[in-house]
Amino acid sequence: MVYHDVDIPLPAFIAIDWTGMTLALLPIILRFWLRYKESERHPWTRNVSDALVVLSWLSGIVLVSINAWKNTLRYRYIHDPHPEQLYYMVPKPQSAHLLYVSWVSLFFIYISLWAAKFALLVFFAGVLLHGSAVRGWIRVVLAGCTVFTAATFCLHIALLTAWCRPVSSNWDIEGHLCSAVHDINSVTISTVANIATDLAILSLPLIALFTKSRERRRVLTTSPLLEQPAAVIGRPEMTGVAFVIAMSALSITAALARFVTLKLVQNVPRANITHTIDVWALVEIVASLMAD
């Protein structure tokens, strides 16, 4: 089976990018509006989480802006009378610059994704560390998740900068073109690390529900006349956790879809899968932001 790139007109692809990032902006606006309406002081973890969400969205905006530039440039030559003279859909003198800018844009994908992951991690850390008695194993889990998330981010940056040697081979059209995001071995490492990070962070809301439930049972045992203890896990909390899990599942699905696409074309020379890769990257970024 040979996979063919999704057939999306370039103007429509630009519109999809901006629509996705606009959709991701709506819950961020709601997030800050709800914070504005709250009168109590917010913990530092909430402030850091909010800042990371904004960083994630801004990085996504840089990415789609670069994609818009690339596709606008490509659209100029879509009806070129000599398509055999085009390289990556643009005249060869411009293709090296286009590939270089594309390589730079990859960093913003991972900055956006990992800023969203860290935002969730910090938020749930604030939930788990809230209270007078925090169990030692919870601190160990939080520290482990933090170190692992930072390590996988550094791994992705290393893949982008060190997988292809020299690094200029990412855009050197006169030599052997190389790309970490199109090499199946690199993509396998990236996908495993990405999904493992998501699963590690997803364990935190489940731990939060478990510890809050235990606290609730303890309060009810020691104070049987207390009808609504502070530790009650209500429907809003359960709904929020379910939504985070659903969005995280969508993000994991997008990562797997990118991997499967690369796997299908790994033996096809110069297979064109640009739109497929970019669409799934956008889905993963939007899902990560919605989860926050």
PDB file of C-alpha atoms in Angstrom:
ATOM      1  CA  MET A   1       0.000   0.000   0.000  1.00  0.00           C
ATOM      2  CA  VAL A   2       1.349   3.424  -1.009  1.00  0.00           C
ATOM      3  CA  TYR A   3      -0.019   6.418   0.837  1.00  0.00           C
ATOM      4  CA  HIS A   4      -0.859   9.588  -1.096  1.00  0.00           C
ATOM      5  CA  ASP A   5      -0.916  13.023   0.482  1.00  0.00           C
ATOM      6  CA  VAL A   6      -4.315  14.515   1.310  1.00  0.00           C
ATOM      7  CA  ASP A   7      -5.592  16.636  -1.553  1.00  0.00           C
ATOM      8  CA  ILE A   8      -6.179  20.022   0.067  1.00  0.00           C
ATOM      9  CA  PRO A   9      -6.020  23.243  -1.995  1.00  0.00           C
ATOM     10  CA  LEU A  10      -3.317  25.497  -0.631  1.00  0.00           C
ATOM     11  CA  PRO A  11      -5.693  28.395   0.267  1.00  0.00           C
ATOM     12  CA  ALA A  12      -7.940  25.921   2.099  1.00  0.00           C
ATOM     13  CA  PHE A  13      -4.955  24.508   3.948  1.00  0.00           C
ATOM     14  CA  ILE A  14      -4.032  28.021   5.143  1.00  0.00           C
ATOM     15  CA  ALA A  15      -7.634  28.529   6.294  1.00  0.00           C
ATOM     16  CA  ILE A  16      -7.591  25.220   8.203  1.00  0.00           C
ATOM     17  CA  ASP A  17      -4.446  26.282  10.046  1.00  0.00           C
ATOM     18  CA  TRP A  18      -5.865  29.620  11.178  1.00  0.00           C
ATOM     19  CA  THR A  19      -9.254  28.110  12.024  1.00  0.00           C
ATOM     20  CA  GLY A  20      -7.595  25.520  14.234  1.00  0.00           C
ATOM     21  CA  MET A  21      -5.551  28.087  16.138  1.00  0.00           C
ATOM     22  CA  THR A  22      -8.600  30.347  16.515  1.00  0.00           C
ATOM     23  CA  LEU A  23     -10.530  27.407  17.961  1.00  0.00           C
ATOM     24  CA  ALA A  24      -7.671  26.764  20.396  1.00  0.00           C
ATOM     25  CA  LEU A  25      -7.757  30.428  21.462  1.00  0.00           C
ATOM     26  CA  LEU A  26     -11.376  30.271  22.674  1.00  0.00           C
ATOM     27  CA  PRO A  27     -10.762  28.137  25.801  1.00  0.00           C
ATOM     28  CA  ILE A  28      -7.707  30.278  26.585  1.00  0.00           C
ATOM     29  CA  ILE A  29      -9.864  33.417  26.539  1.00  0.00           C
ATOM     30  CA  LEU A  30     -12.439  31.632  28.717  1.00  0.00           C
ATOM     31  CA  ARG A  31      -9.654  30.547  31.080  1.00  0.00           C
ATOM     32  CA  PHE A  32      -8.464  34.113  31.664  1.00  0.00           C
ATOM     33  CA  TRP A  33     -12.010  35.480  31.871  1.00  0.00           C
ATOM     34  CA  LEU A  34     -12.842  33.009  34.642  1.00  0.00           C
ATOM     35  CA  ARG A  35      -9.645  33.976  36.438  1.00  0.00           C
ATOM     36  CA  TYR A  36     -10.633  37.644  36.182  1.00  0.00           C
ATOM     37  CA  LYS A  37     -14.027  36.867  37.729  1.00  0.00           C
ATOM     38  CA  GLU A  38     -12.458  35.036  40.676  1.00  0.00           C
ATOM     39  CA  SER A  39     -11.679  37.199  43.675  1.00  0.00           C
ATOM     40  CA  GLU A  40      -9.293  34.945  45.603  1.00  0.00           C
ATOM     41  CA  ARG A  41      -5.562  34.926  45.072  1.00  0.00           C
ATOM     42  CA  HIS A  42      -4.313  32.288  42.674  1.00  0.00           C
ATOM     43  CA  PRO A  43      -1.439  29.909  43.503  1.00  0.00           C
ATOM     44  CA  TRP A  44       1.838  30.272  41.649  1.00  0.00           C
ATOM     45  CA  THR A  45       1.245  26.964  39.888  1.00  0.00           C
ATOM     46  CA  ARG A  46      -1.866  28.410  38.216  1.00  0.00           C
ATOM     47  CA  ASN A  47       0.092  31.463  37.060  1.00  0.00           C
ATOM     48  CA  VAL A  48       2.892  29.342  35.612  1.00  0.00           C
ATOM     49  CA  SER A  49       0.378  27.035  33.923  1.00  0.00           C
ATOM     50  CA  ASP A  50      -1.391  30.017  32.336  1.00  0.00           C
ATOM     51  CA  ALA A  51       1.910  31.435  31.069  1.00  0.00           C
ATOM     52  CA  LEU A  52       2.836  28.087  29.516  1.00  0.00           C
ATOM     53  CA  VAL A  53      -0.548  27.853  27.769  1.00  0.00           C
ATOM     54  CA  VAL A  54       0.000  31.288  26.238  1.00  0.00           C
ATOM     55  CA  LEU A  55       3.510  30.258  25.157  1.00  0.00           C
ATOM     56  CA  SER A  56       2.093  27.125  23.552  1.00  0.00           C
ATOM     57  CA  TRP A  57      -0.507  29.085  21.601  1.00  0.00           C
ATOM     58  CA  LEU A  58       1.985  31.740  20.483  1.00  0.00           C
ATOM     59  CA  SER A  59       4.379  29.047  19.266  1.00  0.00           C
ATOM     60  CA  GLY A  60       1.505  27.494  17.337  1.00  0.00           C
ATOM     61  CA  ILE A  61       0.767  30.878  15.772  1.00  0.00           C
ATOM     62  CA  VAL A  62       4.392  31.172  14.626  1.00  0.00           C
ATOM     63  CA  LEU A  63       4.095  27.699  13.096  1.00  0.00           C
ATOM     64  CA  VAL A  64       0.903  28.414  11.140  1.00  0.00           C
ATOM     65  CA  SER A  65       2.293  31.789  10.044  1.00  0.00           C
ATOM     66  CA  ILE A  66       5.301  30.018   8.547  1.00  0.00           C
ATOM     67  CA  ASN A  67       2.999  27.449   6.948  1.00  0.00           C
ATOM     68  CA  ALA A  68       0.913  30.273   5.477  1.00  0.00           C
ATOM     69  CA  TRP A  69       4.036  31.870   4.018  1.00  0.00           C
ATOM     70  CA  LYS A  70       5.213  28.557   2.529  1.00  0.00           C
ATOM     71  CA  ASN A  71       1.859  27.723   0.992  1.00  0.00           C
ATOM     72  CA  THR A  72       1.339  31.243  -0.357  1.00  0.00           C
ATOM     73  CA  LEU A  73       4.739  30.964  -2.033  1.00  0.00           C
ATOM     74  CA  ARG A  74       3.870  27.550  -3.457  1.00  0.00           C
ATOM     75  CA  TYR A  75       0.523  28.812  -4.716  1.00  0.00           C
ATOM     76  CA  ARG A  76       2.276  31.346  -6.953  1.00  0.00           C
ATOM     77  CA  TYR A  77       3.731  28.511  -9.008  1.00  0.00           C
ATOM     78  CA  ILE A  78       0.829  26.078  -8.939  1.00  0.00           C
ATOM     79  CA  HIS A  79       0.107  26.772 -12.632  1.00  0.00           C
ATOM     80  CA  ASP A  80       3.717  27.109 -13.697  1.00  0.00           C
ATOM     81  CA  PRO A  81       4.100  26.030 -17.358  1.00  0.00           C
ATOM     82  CA  HIS A  82       7.308  24.146 -16.486  1.00  0.00           C
ATOM     83  CA  PRO A  83       6.523  22.055 -13.371  1.00  0.00           C
ATOM     84  CA  GLU A  84       9.600  19.906 -14.023  1.00  0.00           C
ATOM     85  CA  GLN A  85      11.713  22.912 -13.022  1.00  0.00           C
ATOM     86  CA  LEU A  86      10.061  23.170  -9.627  1.00  0.00           C
ATOM     87  CA  TYR A  87      11.491  21.604  -6.486  1.00  0.00           C
ATOM     88  CA  TYR A  88       9.134  21.209  -3.523  1.00  0.00           C
ATOM     89  CA  MET A  89       6.596  23.187  -5.580  1.00  0.00           C
ATOM     90  CA  VAL A  90       8.820  26.286  -5.946  1.00  0.00           C
ATOM     91  CA  PRO A  91      11.648  27.260  -8.339  1.00  0.00           C
ATOM     92  CA  LYS A  92      14.862  25.542  -7.347  1.00  0.00           C
ATOM     93  CA  PRO A  93      16.676  28.802  -6.369  1.00  0.00           C
ATOM     94  CA  GLN A  94      13.975  29.345  -3.707  1.00  0.00           C
ATOM     95  CA  SER A  95      13.607  25.753  -2.528  1.00  0.00           C
ATOM     96  CA  ALA A  96      16.657  25.726  -0.230  1.00  0.00           C
ATOM     97  CA  HIS A  97      15.334  28.762   1.652  1.00  0.00           C
ATOM     98  CA  LEU A  98      11.870  27.186   1.871  1.00  0.00           C
ATOM     99  CA  LEU A  99      13.352  23.980   3.303  1.00  0.00           C
ATOM    100  CA  TYR A 100      15.424  25.955   5.793  1.00  0.00           C
ATOM    101  CA  VAL A 101      12.379  27.876   7.024  1.00  0.00           C
ATOM    102  CA  SER A 102      10.448  24.594   7.212  1.00  0.00           C
ATOM    103  CA  TRP A 103      13.192  23.134   9.397  1.00  0.00           C
ATOM    104  CA  VAL A 104      13.056  26.150  11.722  1.00  0.00           C
ATOM    105  CA  SER A 105       9.264  25.791  11.986  1.00  0.00           C
ATOM    106  CA  LEU A 106       9.680  22.286  13.413  1.00  0.00           C
ATOM    107  CA  PHE A 107      11.111  23.746  16.618  1.00  0.00           C
ATOM    108  CA  PHE A 108       7.900  25.681  17.160  1.00  0.00           C
ATOM    109  CA  ILE A 109       5.872  22.467  16.865  1.00  0.00           C
ATOM    110  CA  TYR A 110       7.740  20.948  19.790  1.00  0.00           C
ATOM    111  CA  ILE A 111       7.820  24.171  21.804  1.00  0.00           C
ATOM    112  CA  SER A 112       4.053  24.406  21.427  1.00  0.00           C
ATOM    113  CA  LEU A 113       3.427  20.755  22.295  1.00  0.00           C
ATOM    114  CA  TRP A 114       5.752  20.614  25.280  1.00  0.00           C
ATOM    115  CA  ALA A 115       4.642  23.979  26.669  1.00  0.00           C
ATOM    116  CA  ALA A 116       1.103  22.545  26.722  1.00  0.00           C
ATOM    117  CA  LYS A 117       2.364  19.356  28.393  1.00  0.00           C
ATOM    118  CA  PHE A 118       4.220  21.346  31.051  1.00  0.00           C
ATOM    119  CA  ALA A 119       1.128  23.520  31.583  1.00  0.00           C
ATOM    120  CA  LEU A 120      -0.917  20.432  32.450  1.00  0.00           C
ATOM    121  CA  LEU A 121       1.880  19.060  34.617  1.00  0.00           C
ATOM    122  CA  VAL A 122       2.206  22.283  36.618  1.00  0.00           C
ATOM    123  CA  PHE A 123      -1.560  22.635  36.998  1.00  0.00           C
ATOM    124  CA  PHE A 124      -2.011  19.114  38.382  1.00  0.00           C
ATOM    125  CA  ALA A 125       1.086  19.552  40.536  1.00  0.00           C
ATOM    126  CA  GLY A 126      -0.712  22.473  42.166  1.00  0.00           C
ATOM    127  CA  VAL A 127      -3.750  20.271  42.775  1.00  0.00           C
ATOM    128  CA  LEU A 128      -1.723  17.395  44.223  1.00  0.00           C
ATOM    129  CA  LEU A 129       0.482  19.601  46.406  1.00  0.00           C
ATOM    130  CA  HIS A 130      -2.493  21.493  47.843  1.00  0.00           C
ATOM    131  CA  GLY A 131      -3.047  20.643  51.475  1.00  0.00           C
ATOM    132  CA  SER A 132      -1.124  20.349  54.676  1.00  0.00           C
ATOM    133  CA  ALA A 133      -0.124  16.691  54.380  1.00  0.00           C
ATOM    134  CA  VAL A 134       1.270  15.670  51.012  1.00  0.00           C
ATOM    135  CA  ARG A 135       2.471  12.089  50.748  1.00  0.00           C
ATOM    136  CA  GLY A 136       6.095  11.596  49.815  1.00  0.00           C
ATOM    137  CA  TRP A 137       5.296   9.259  46.911  1.00  0.00           C
ATOM    138  CA  ILE A 138       3.255  12.036  45.273  1.00  0.00           C
ATOM    139  CA  ARG A 139       6.281  14.324  45.315  1.00  0.00           C
ATOM    140  CA  VAL A 140       8.370  11.528  43.781  1.00  0.00           C
ATOM    141  CA  VAL A 141       5.807  11.002  40.994  1.00  0.00           C
ATOM    142  CA  LEU A 142       5.664  14.731  40.263  1.00  0.00           C
ATOM    143  CA  ALA A 143       9.442  15.009  40.191  1.00  0.00           C
ATOM    144  CA  GLY A 144       9.676  11.965  37.929  1.00  0.00           C
ATOM    145  CA  CYS A 145       7.069  13.341  35.496  1.00  0.00           C
ATOM    146  CA  THR A 146       8.825  16.715  35.417  1.00  0.00           C
ATOM    147  CA  VAL A 147      12.251  15.234  34.713  1.00  0.00           C
ATOM    148  CA  PHE A 148      10.853  12.839  32.112  1.00  0.00           C
ATOM    149  CA  THR A 149       8.921  15.607  30.314  1.00  0.00           C
ATOM    150  CA  ALA A 150      11.997  17.838  30.227  1.00  0.00           C
ATOM    151  CA  ALA A 151      14.100  14.929  28.968  1.00  0.00           C
ATOM    152  CA  THR A 152      11.726  14.118  26.102  1.00  0.00           C
ATOM    153  CA  PHE A 153      11.659  17.775  25.066  1.00  0.00           C
ATOM    154  CA  CYS A 154      15.455  17.857  24.984  1.00  0.00           C
ATOM    155  CA  LEU A 155      15.379  14.600  23.019  1.00  0.00           C
ATOM    156  CA  HIS A 156      13.206  16.147  20.305  1.00  0.00           C
ATOM    157  CA  ILE A 157      15.425  19.210  20.043  1.00  0.00           C
ATOM    158  CA  ALA A 158      18.436  16.892  19.774  1.00  0.00           C
ATOM    159  CA  LEU A 159      16.725  14.896  17.020  1.00  0.00           C
ATOM    160  CA  LEU A 160      16.110  18.077  15.009  1.00  0.00           C
ATOM    161  CA  THR A 161      19.643  19.389  15.410  1.00  0.00           C
ATOM    162  CA  ALA A 162      21.770  16.234  15.477  1.00  0.00           C
ATOM    163  CA  TRP A 163      19.973  13.531  13.475  1.00  0.00           C
ATOM    164  CA  CYS A 164      21.171  14.926  10.148  1.00  0.00           C
ATOM    165  CA  ARG A 165      24.873  15.679   9.815  1.00  0.00           C
ATOM    166  CA  PRO A 166      25.824  18.258   8.853  1.00  0.00           C
ATOM    167  CA  VAL A 167      22.741  20.133   9.996  1.00  0.00           C
ATOM    168  CA  SER A 168      22.671  21.955   6.636  1.00  0.00           C
ATOM    169  CA  SER A 169      21.640  18.667   4.994  1.00  0.00           C
ATOM    170  CA  ASN A 170      18.124  19.525   6.182  1.00  0.00           C
ATOM    171  CA  TRP A 171      17.974  22.131   3.394  1.00  0.00           C
ATOM    172  CA  ASP A 172      20.963  21.371   1.132  1.00  0.00           C
ATOM    173  CA  ILE A 173      19.225  20.633  -2.177  1.00  0.00           C
ATOM    174  CA  GLU A 174      22.542  20.074  -3.936  1.00  0.00           C
ATOM    175  CA  GLY A 175      23.527  17.244  -1.614  1.00  0.00           C
ATOM    176  CA  HIS A 176      21.708  14.441   0.202  1.00  0.00           C
ATOM    177  CA  LEU A 177      18.567  15.867   1.773  1.00  0.00           C
ATOM    178  CA  CYS A 178      17.879  14.611   5.281  1.00  0.00           C
ATOM    179  CA  SER A 179      15.075  15.255   7.747  1.00  0.00           C
ATOM    180  CA  ALA A 180      14.512  13.866  11.223  1.00  0.00           C
ATOM    181  CA  VAL A 181      10.736  14.209  10.824  1.00  0.00           C
ATOM    182  CA  HIS A 182      10.737  12.119   7.638  1.00  0.00           C
ATOM    183  CA  ASP A 183      13.148   9.405   8.748  1.00  0.00           C
ATOM    184  CA  ILE A 184      11.179   6.442  10.108  1.00  0.00           C
ATOM    185  CA  ASN A 185      13.799   5.622  12.755  1.00  0.00           C
ATOM    186  CA  SER A 186      13.807   9.155  14.120  1.00  0.00           C
ATOM    187  CA  VAL A 187      10.013   9.339  13.928  1.00  0.00           C
ATOM    188  CA  THR A 188       9.731   6.060  15.856  1.00  0.00           C
ATOM    189  CA  ILE A 189      11.873   7.442  18.691  1.00  0.00           C
ATOM    190  CA  SER A 190       9.912  10.701  18.645  1.00  0.00           C
ATOM    191  CA  THR A 191       6.497   9.005  18.666  1.00  0.00           C
ATOM    192  CA  VAL A 192       7.340   6.653  21.523  1.00  0.00           C
ATOM    193  CA  ALA A 193       8.764   9.515  23.626  1.00  0.00           C
ATOM    194  CA  ASN A 194       5.832  11.791  22.810  1.00  0.00           C
ATOM    195  CA  ILE A 195       3.143   9.259  23.717  1.00  0.00           C
ATOM    196  CA  ALA A 196       5.013   8.112  26.825  1.00  0.00           C
ATOM    197  CA  THR A 197       5.136  11.726  28.023  1.00  0.00           C
ATOM    198  CA  ASP A 198       1.394  12.148  27.466  1.00  0.00           C
ATOM    199  CA  LEU A 199       0.648   8.943  29.386  1.00  0.00           C
ATOM    200  CA  ALA A 200       2.903  10.005  32.261  1.00  0.00           C
ATOM    201  CA  ILE A 201       1.156  13.370  32.560  1.00  0.00           C
ATOM    202  CA  LEU A 202      -2.271  11.724  32.215  1.00  0.00           C
ATOM    203  CA  SER A 203      -1.526   9.717  35.341  1.00  0.00           C
ATOM    204  CA  LEU A 204      -1.590  12.929  37.388  1.00  0.00           C
ATOM    205  CA  PRO A 205      -5.347  13.701  37.207  1.00  0.00           C
ATOM    206  CA  LEU A 206      -6.055  10.049  38.025  1.00  0.00           C
ATOM    207  CA  ILE A 207      -3.764  10.283  41.049  1.00  0.00           C
ATOM    208  CA  ALA A 208      -5.500  13.531  42.013  1.00  0.00           C
ATOM    209  CA  LEU A 209      -8.913  11.830  41.911  1.00  0.00           C
ATOM    210  CA  PHE A 210      -7.587   8.898  43.926  1.00  0.00           C
ATOM    211  CA  THR A 211      -6.021  11.057  46.651  1.00  0.00           C
ATOM    212  CA  LYS A 212      -9.039  13.381  46.860  1.00  0.00           C
ATOM    213  CA  SER A 213     -11.361  10.390  47.152  1.00  0.00           C
ATOM    214  CA  ARG A 214      -9.263   8.986  49.982  1.00  0.00           C
ATOM    215  CA  GLU A 215      -9.293  12.365  51.696  1.00  0.00           C
ATOM    216  CA  ARG A 216     -13.052  12.515  51.322  1.00  0.00           C
ATOM    217  CA  ARG A 217     -13.467   9.094  52.922  1.00  0.00           C
ATOM    218  CA  ARG A 218     -11.149  10.119  55.758  1.00  0.00           C
ATOM    219  CA  VAL A 219     -13.118  13.315  56.416  1.00  0.00           C
ATOM    220  CA  LEU A 220     -16.438  11.452  56.367  1.00  0.00           C
ATOM    221  CA  THR A 221     -15.027   8.861  58.767  1.00  0.00           C
ATOM    222  CA  THR A 222     -13.715  11.409  61.249  1.00  0.00           C
ATOM    223  CA  SER A 223     -16.666  13.812  60.816  1.00  0.00           C
ATOM    224  CA  PRO A 224     -19.751  11.737  59.947  1.00  0.00           C
ATOM    225  CA  LEU A 225     -22.067  14.701  60.437  1.00  0.00           C
ATOM    226  CA  LEU A 226     -20.255  16.744  57.786  1.00  0.00           C
ATOM    227  CA  GLU A 227     -22.490  16.538  54.726  1.00  0.00           C
ATOM    228  CA  GLN A 228     -20.288  18.265  52.154  1.00  0.00           C
ATOM    229  CA  PRO A 229     -16.600  18.071  53.069  1.00  0.00           C
ATOM    230  CA  ALA A 230     -14.102  20.186  51.210  1.00  0.00           C
ATOM    231  CA  ALA A 231     -12.567  17.141  49.563  1.00  0.00           C
ATOM    232  CA  VAL A 232     -15.707  16.039  47.717  1.00  0.00           C
ATOM    233  CA  ILE A 233     -15.082  15.132  44.072  1.00  0.00           C
ATOM    234  CA  GLY A 234     -17.986  16.661  42.240  1.00  0.00           C
ATOM    235  CA  ARG A 235     -19.376  16.331  38.742  1.00  0.00           C
ATOM    236  CA  PRO A 236     -17.460  19.380  37.387  1.00  0.00           C
ATOM    237  CA  GLU A 237     -14.140  17.861  38.449  1.00  0.00           C
ATOM    238  CA  MET A 238     -15.001  14.484  36.937  1.00  0.00           C
ATOM    239  CA  THR A 239     -16.169  16.151  33.721  1.00  0.00           C
ATOM    240  CA  GLY A 240     -12.968  18.185  33.543  1.00  0.00           C
ATOM    241  CA  VAL A 241     -10.769  15.111  33.957  1.00  0.00           C
ATOM    242  CA  ALA A 242     -12.794  13.233  31.330  1.00  0.00           C
ATOM    243  CA  PHE A 243     -12.356  16.122  28.882  1.00  0.00           C
ATOM    244  CA  VAL A 244      -8.592  16.273  29.518  1.00  0.00           C
ATOM    245  CA  ILE A 245      -8.335  12.533  28.889  1.00  0.00           C
ATOM    246  CA  ALA A 246     -10.393  12.819  25.687  1.00  0.00           C
ATOM    247  CA  MET A 247      -8.246  15.656  24.302  1.00  0.00           C
ATOM    248  CA  SER A 248      -5.074  13.849  25.287  1.00  0.00           C
ATOM    249  CA  ALA A 249      -6.352  10.752  23.497  1.00  0.00           C
ATOM    250  CA  LEU A 250      -6.911  12.856  20.384  1.00  0.00           C
ATOM    251  CA  SER A 251      -3.374  14.225  20.675  1.00  0.00           C
ATOM    252  CA  ILE A 252      -1.982  10.691  20.976  1.00  0.00           C
ATOM    253  CA  THR A 253      -4.057   9.612  17.968  1.00  0.00           C
ATOM    254  CA  ALA A 254      -2.592  12.454  15.907  1.00  0.00           C
ATOM    255  CA  ALA A 255       0.944  11.414  16.864  1.00  0.00           C
ATOM    256  CA  LEU A 256       0.195   7.820  15.884  1.00  0.00           C
ATOM    257  CA  ALA A 257      -1.356   8.957  12.586  1.00  0.00           C
ATOM    258  CA  ARG A 258       1.834  10.822  11.668  1.00  0.00           C
ATOM    259  CA  PHE A 259       3.884   7.728  12.463  1.00  0.00           C
ATOM    260  CA  VAL A 260       1.653   5.424  10.387  1.00  0.00           C
ATOM    261  CA  THR A 261       1.832   7.845   7.453  1.00  0.00           C
ATOM    262  CA  LEU A 262       5.643   7.862   7.547  1.00  0.00           C
ATOM    263  CA  LYS A 263       5.676   4.086   7.872  1.00  0.00           C
ATOM    264  CA  LEU A 264       3.560   3.698   4.731  1.00  0.00           C
ATOM    265  CA  VAL A 265       5.892   5.818   2.592  1.00  0.00           C
ATOM    266  CA  GLN A 266       9.268   4.915   4.084  1.00  0.00           C
ATOM    267  CA  ASN A 267      10.271   3.016   0.926  1.00  0.00           C
ATOM    268  CA  VAL A 268       8.807   5.527  -1.530  1.00  0.00           C
ATOM    269  CA  PRO A 269      11.487   7.952  -2.799  1.00  0.00           C
ATOM    270  CA  ARG A 270      10.555  11.613  -2.208  1.00  0.00           C
ATOM    271  CA  ALA A 271       7.019  10.743  -1.180  1.00  0.00           C
ATOM    272  CA  ASN A 272       4.941  13.918  -0.844  1.00  0.00           C
ATOM    273  CA  ILE A 273       3.122  13.812   2.507  1.00  0.00           C
ATOM    274  CA  THR A 274       3.541  17.441   3.545  1.00  0.00           C
ATOM    275  CA  HIS A 275      -0.139  18.214   4.037  1.00  0.00           C
ATOM    276  CA  THR A 276      -0.818  15.031   5.985  1.00  0.00           C
ATOM    277  CA  ILE A 277       2.053  15.671   8.393  1.00  0.00           C
ATOM    278  CA  ASP A 278       1.099  19.336   8.875  1.00  0.00           C
ATOM    279  CA  VAL A 279      -2.597  18.561   9.414  1.00  0.00           C
ATOM    280  CA  TRP A 280      -1.887  15.988  12.120  1.00  0.00           C
ATOM    281  CA  ALA A 281       0.633  18.328  13.760  1.00  0.00           C
ATOM    282  CA  LEU A 282      -2.082  21.002  13.884  1.00  0.00           C
ATOM    283  CA  VAL A 283      -4.586  18.531  15.368  1.00  0.00           C
ATOM    284  CA  GLU A 284      -2.070  17.538  18.044  1.00  0.00           C
ATOM    285  CA  ILE A 285      -1.323  21.163  18.981  1.00  0.00           C
ATOM    286  CA  VAL A 286      -5.011  22.176  19.103  1.00  0.00           C
ATOM    287  CA  ALA A 287      -5.937  19.082  21.141  1.00  0.00           C
ATOM    288  CA  SER A 288      -3.106  19.790  23.595  1.00  0.00           C
ATOM    289  CA  LEU A 289      -4.261  23.377  24.038  1.00  0.00           C
ATOM    290  CA  MET A 290      -7.891  22.304  24.468  1.00  0.00           C
ATOM    291  CA  ALA A 291      -6.801  19.843  27.149  1.00  0.00           C
ATOM    292  CA  ASP A 292      -5.296  22.714  29.127  1.00  0.00           C
TER     293      ASP A 292
END
